[in-house]
C-alpha positions as MATLAB code, in Angstrom:
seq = 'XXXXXXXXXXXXXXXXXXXXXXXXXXXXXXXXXXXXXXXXXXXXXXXXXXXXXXXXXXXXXXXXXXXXXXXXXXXXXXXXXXXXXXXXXXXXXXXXXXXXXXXXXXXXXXXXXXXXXXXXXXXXXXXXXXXXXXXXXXXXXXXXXXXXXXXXXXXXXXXXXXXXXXXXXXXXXXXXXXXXXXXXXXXXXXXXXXXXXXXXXXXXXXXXXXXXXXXXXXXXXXXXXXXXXXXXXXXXXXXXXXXXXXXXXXXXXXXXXXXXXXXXXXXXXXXXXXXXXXXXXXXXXXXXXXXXXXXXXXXXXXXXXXXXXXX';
ca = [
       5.540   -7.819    5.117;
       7.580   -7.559    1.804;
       6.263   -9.241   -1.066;
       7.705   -8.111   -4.710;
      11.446   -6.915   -4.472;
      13.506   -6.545   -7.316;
      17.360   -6.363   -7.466;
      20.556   -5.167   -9.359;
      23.883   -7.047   -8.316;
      26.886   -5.260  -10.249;
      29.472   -7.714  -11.197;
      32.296   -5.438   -8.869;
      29.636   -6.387   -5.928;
      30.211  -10.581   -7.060;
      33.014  -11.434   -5.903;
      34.403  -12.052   -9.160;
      31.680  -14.352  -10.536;
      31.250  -14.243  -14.671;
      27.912  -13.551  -14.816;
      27.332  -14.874  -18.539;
      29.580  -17.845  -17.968;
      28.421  -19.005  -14.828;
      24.988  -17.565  -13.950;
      22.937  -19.346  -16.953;
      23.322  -22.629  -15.561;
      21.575  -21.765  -13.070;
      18.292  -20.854  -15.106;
      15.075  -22.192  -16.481;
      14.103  -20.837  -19.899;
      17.445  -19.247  -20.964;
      17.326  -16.741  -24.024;
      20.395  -15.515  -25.214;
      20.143  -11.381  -27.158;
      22.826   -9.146  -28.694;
      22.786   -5.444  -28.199;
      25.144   -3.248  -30.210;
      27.288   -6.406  -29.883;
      26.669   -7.377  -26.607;
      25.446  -10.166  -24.940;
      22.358   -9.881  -22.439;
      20.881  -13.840  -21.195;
      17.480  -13.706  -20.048;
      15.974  -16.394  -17.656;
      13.481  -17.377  -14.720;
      13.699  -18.960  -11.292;
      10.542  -20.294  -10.410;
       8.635  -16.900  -11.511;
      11.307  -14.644  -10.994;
      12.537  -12.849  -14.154;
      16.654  -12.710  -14.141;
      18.431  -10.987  -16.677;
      21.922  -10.776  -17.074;
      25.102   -9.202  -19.036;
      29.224   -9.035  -18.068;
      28.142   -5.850  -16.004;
      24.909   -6.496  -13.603;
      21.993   -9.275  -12.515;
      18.952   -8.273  -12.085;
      15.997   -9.842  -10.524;
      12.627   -8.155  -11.637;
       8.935   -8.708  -12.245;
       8.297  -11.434   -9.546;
       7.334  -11.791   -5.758;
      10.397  -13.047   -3.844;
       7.296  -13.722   -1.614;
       5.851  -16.217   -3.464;
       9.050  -17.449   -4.789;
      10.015  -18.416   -1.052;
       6.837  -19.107    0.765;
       4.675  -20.394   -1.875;
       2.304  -18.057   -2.309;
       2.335  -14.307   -1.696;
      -0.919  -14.486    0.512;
       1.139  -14.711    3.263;
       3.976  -11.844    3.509;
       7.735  -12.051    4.816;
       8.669  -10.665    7.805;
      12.222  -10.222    9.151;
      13.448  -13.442    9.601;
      11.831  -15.075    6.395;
      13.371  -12.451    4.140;
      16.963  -12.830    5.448;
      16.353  -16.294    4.481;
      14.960  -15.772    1.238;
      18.071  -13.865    0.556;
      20.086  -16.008    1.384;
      18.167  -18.857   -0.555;
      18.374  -16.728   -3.220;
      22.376  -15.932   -3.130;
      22.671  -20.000   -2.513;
      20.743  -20.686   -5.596;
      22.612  -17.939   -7.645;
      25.510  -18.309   -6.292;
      25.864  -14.208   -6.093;
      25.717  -12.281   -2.865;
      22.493  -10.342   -3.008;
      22.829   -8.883   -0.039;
      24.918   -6.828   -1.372;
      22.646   -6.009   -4.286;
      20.765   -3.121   -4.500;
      16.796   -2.759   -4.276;
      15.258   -1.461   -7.096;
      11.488   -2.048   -6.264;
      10.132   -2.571   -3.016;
       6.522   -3.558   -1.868;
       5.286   -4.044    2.311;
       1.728   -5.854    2.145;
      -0.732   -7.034    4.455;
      -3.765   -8.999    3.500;
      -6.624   -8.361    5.860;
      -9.891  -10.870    6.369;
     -11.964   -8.492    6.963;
     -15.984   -8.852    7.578;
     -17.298   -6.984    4.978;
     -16.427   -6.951    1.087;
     -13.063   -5.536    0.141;
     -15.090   -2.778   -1.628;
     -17.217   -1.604    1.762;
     -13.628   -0.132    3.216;
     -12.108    0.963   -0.272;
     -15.323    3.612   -1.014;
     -14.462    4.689    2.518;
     -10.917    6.082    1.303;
     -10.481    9.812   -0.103;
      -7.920   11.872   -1.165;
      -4.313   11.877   -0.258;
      -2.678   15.082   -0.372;
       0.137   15.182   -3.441;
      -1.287   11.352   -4.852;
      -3.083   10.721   -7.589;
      -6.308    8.878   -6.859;
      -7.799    6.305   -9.112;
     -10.675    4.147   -8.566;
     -11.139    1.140  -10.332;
     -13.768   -1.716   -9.975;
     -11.657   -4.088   -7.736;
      -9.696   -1.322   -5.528;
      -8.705    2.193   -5.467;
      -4.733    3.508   -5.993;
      -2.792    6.179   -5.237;
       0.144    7.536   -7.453;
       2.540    9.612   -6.454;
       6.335   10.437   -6.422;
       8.317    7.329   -6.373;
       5.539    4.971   -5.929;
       2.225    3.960   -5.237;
      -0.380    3.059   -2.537;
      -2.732    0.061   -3.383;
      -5.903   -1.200   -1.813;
      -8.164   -4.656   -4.240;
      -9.745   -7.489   -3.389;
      -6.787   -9.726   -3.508;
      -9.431  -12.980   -4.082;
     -10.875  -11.475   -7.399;
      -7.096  -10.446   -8.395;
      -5.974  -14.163   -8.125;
      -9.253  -15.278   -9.706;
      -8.618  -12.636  -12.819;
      -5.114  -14.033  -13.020;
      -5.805  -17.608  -12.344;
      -3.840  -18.131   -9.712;
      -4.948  -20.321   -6.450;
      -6.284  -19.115   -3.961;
      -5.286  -21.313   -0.220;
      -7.828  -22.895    1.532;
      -7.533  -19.896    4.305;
      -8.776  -17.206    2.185;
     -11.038  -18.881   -0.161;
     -14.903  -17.927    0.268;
     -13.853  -14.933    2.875;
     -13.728  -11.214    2.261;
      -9.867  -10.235    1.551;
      -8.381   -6.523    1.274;
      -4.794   -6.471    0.712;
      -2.894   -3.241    0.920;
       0.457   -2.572    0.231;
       2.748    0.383   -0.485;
       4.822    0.074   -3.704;
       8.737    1.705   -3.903;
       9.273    2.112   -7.369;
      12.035    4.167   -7.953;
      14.796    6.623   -5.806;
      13.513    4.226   -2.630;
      17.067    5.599   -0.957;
      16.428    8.933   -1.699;
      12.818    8.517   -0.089;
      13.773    6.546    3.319;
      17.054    8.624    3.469;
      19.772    6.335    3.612;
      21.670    6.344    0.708;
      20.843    3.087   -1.212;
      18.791   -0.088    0.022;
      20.567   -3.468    0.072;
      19.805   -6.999    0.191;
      20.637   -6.669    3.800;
      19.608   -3.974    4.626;
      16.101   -5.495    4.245;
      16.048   -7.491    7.602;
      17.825   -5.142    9.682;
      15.733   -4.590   12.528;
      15.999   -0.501   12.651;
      15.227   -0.265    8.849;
      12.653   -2.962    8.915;
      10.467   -1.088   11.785;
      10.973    2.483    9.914;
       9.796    1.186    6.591;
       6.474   -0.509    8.693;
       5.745    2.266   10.570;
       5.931    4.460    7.000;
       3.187    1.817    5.404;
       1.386    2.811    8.819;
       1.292    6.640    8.310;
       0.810    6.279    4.512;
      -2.547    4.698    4.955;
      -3.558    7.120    8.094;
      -2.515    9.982    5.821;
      -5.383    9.215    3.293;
      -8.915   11.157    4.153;
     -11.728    8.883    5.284;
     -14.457    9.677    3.282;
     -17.537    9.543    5.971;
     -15.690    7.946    8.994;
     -18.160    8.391   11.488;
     -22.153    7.129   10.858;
     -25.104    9.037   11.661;
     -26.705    7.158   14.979;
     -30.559    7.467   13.838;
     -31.365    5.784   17.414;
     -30.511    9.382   19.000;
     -32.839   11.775   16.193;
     -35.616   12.789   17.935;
     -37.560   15.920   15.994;
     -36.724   17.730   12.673;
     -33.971   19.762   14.450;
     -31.720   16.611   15.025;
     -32.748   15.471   11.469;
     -31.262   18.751   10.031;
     -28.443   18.390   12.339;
     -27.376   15.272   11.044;
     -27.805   16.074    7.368;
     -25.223   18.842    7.990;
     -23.112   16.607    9.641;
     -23.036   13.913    6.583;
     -22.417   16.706    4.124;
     -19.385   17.850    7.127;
     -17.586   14.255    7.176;
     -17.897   13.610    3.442;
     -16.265   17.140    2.705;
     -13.408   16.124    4.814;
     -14.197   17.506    8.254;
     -15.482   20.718    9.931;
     -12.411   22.913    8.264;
     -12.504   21.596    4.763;
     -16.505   22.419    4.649;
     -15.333   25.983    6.418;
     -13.030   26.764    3.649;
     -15.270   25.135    0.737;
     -17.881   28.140    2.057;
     -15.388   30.805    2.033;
     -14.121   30.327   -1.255;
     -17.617   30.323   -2.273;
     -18.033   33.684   -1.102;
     -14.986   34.911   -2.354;
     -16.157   33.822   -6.142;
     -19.604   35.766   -5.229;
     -21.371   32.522   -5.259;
     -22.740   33.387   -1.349;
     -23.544   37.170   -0.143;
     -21.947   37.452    3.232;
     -25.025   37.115    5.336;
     -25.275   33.943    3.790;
     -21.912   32.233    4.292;
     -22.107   33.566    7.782;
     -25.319   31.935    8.016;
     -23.974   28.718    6.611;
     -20.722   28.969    9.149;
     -23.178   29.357   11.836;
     -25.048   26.172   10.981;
     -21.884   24.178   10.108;
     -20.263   25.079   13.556;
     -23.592   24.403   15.624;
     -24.116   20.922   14.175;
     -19.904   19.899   14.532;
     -20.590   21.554   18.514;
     -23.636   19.100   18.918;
     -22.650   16.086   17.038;
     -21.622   13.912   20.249;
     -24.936   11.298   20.207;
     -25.771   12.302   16.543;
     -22.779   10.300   15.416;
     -21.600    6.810   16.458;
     -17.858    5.598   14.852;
     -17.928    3.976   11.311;
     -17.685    0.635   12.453;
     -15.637   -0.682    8.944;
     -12.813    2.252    9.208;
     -12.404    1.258   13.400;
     -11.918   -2.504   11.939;
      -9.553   -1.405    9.500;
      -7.504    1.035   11.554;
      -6.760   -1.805   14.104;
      -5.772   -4.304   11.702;
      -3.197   -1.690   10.026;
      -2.479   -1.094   13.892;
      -1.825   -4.842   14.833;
      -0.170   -4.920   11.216;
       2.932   -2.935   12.560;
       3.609   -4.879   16.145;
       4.838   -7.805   14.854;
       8.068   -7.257   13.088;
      10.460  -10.040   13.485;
];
């Protein structure tokens, strides 16, 4: 499931390799830049940017995903990205396993039935992210990273990149959890290596976190009201109650959203009892006034069935 990985290889980690005398030769595109007098070689490896001076190599701004496989449609599981690192040190002729990570992403692309954008207006909040919607997905910012759900067809159309035969004319949602910076200091282990990446314990910790991440966000209206069941002006009432419940987050949120209301002298206190009252009698009825949303159960199991396969 990893897809963009970046990498810094320090030339003690090398094995005595001279990066600037060796490593260019190796390179499409080479560019050669001074710095306060030193040198710094810039190149690419089939898409994947490689700079280099006598300290460090570093392999940025690329999917080692698509580098390997072709395409970044598909994602790499265990096995593929131990050989992708090793393709990678065999090309180079540098041992990034020993390198450290300094981005991470772990993607899925879903097919899904319904447009990408059905399932992303069905995503709220995440406590301590920053939410942003934009036309083709919705992203979360936070600490360290970022949380991403698009239409991966329209991203590869706006970029003009193909799209394979599997996925073209069918609704795609990718999402994928992006480590941008202390990713050590967030998984706890110190520092992230090449190798580390396809060792089974890390590898299942790291899926199960992309797991939690996207359970963590609020579903804005995850059930639907079942109109089959309304039978008089009571239900109706009922059910209004309940839409206003689920898209406030759930019978607490709405709870607290009325008693800071009376607090700021908005309600009197007959009427946020009142409004408890009717909040707590709909949420006690709601069994057969409500029926599952049937795009959030389709995209729970396919995060679900995401995680199982890990080799």
């Amino acid at each position: 499931m990893y897809d963009t990985i970046n990498f810094r290889l320090l030339s003690s980690e090398a094995g005595g390799v001279d990066f600037l005398a060796e490593t260019p030769c190796y390179l499409e595109n080479v560019g050669e830049h001074y710095y306060n007098g030193d040198v710094s070689i810039t190149g690419s490896l089939k898409g994947l940017k490689i700079s280099l001076n006598r300290y460090q190599l570093k392999v940025k701004d690329g999917s080692v995903c698509k580098w390997y496989l072709g395409d970044n449609f598909q994602t790499m599981g265990r096995g593929d990205t131990q050989k992708a690192v090793e393709c990678l040190s065999d090309t180079l002729h540098v041992p990034m396993s020993k390198a450290t990570v300094t981005r991470m992403d772990i993607a899925q692309n879903f097919i899904t039935r319904h447009q990408p954008k059905v399932y992303i207006d069905h995503l709220g909040e995440l406590r301590y992210a920053t939410r942003l919607q934009e036309p083709d997905g919705v992203y979360y910012s936070k600490t360290g990273g970022r949380l991403c759900f698009y239409d991966k067809n329209r991203e590869q159309k706006n970029s003009g990149e193909h799209i394979p035969e599997l996925y073209e004319g069918r609704n795609v949602l990718r999402y994928e959890q992006r480590y941008t910076s202390r990713i050590g200091q967030q998984l706890k282990v110190g520092e992230v290596t090449g190798a580390m990446l396809y060792d089974e314990a890390f590898y299942v910790d790291i899926l199960n976190r992309w797991k939690k991440a996207y359970e963590a966000i609020k579903k804005i209206n995850d059930v639907s009201l079942n109109f089959q069941a309304m039978r008089g002006k009571q239900q109706l009432y009922k059910m209004g109650v309940l839409s206003l419940v689920e898209r406030a987050g759930g019978q607490n949120q709405m709870i607290e959203q009325i008693v800071e209301a009376q607090r700021r002298g908005e309600l009197t206190k007959k009427q946020a009892f009142d409004l408890r009252q009717a909040v707590n009698d709909a949420c006690k009825t709601r069994d057969g006034l409500t029926v599952p949303n049937e795009a959030i159960q389709e995209l729970d199991k396919k995060v679900i069935e995401a995680v199982k396969f890990y080799r």
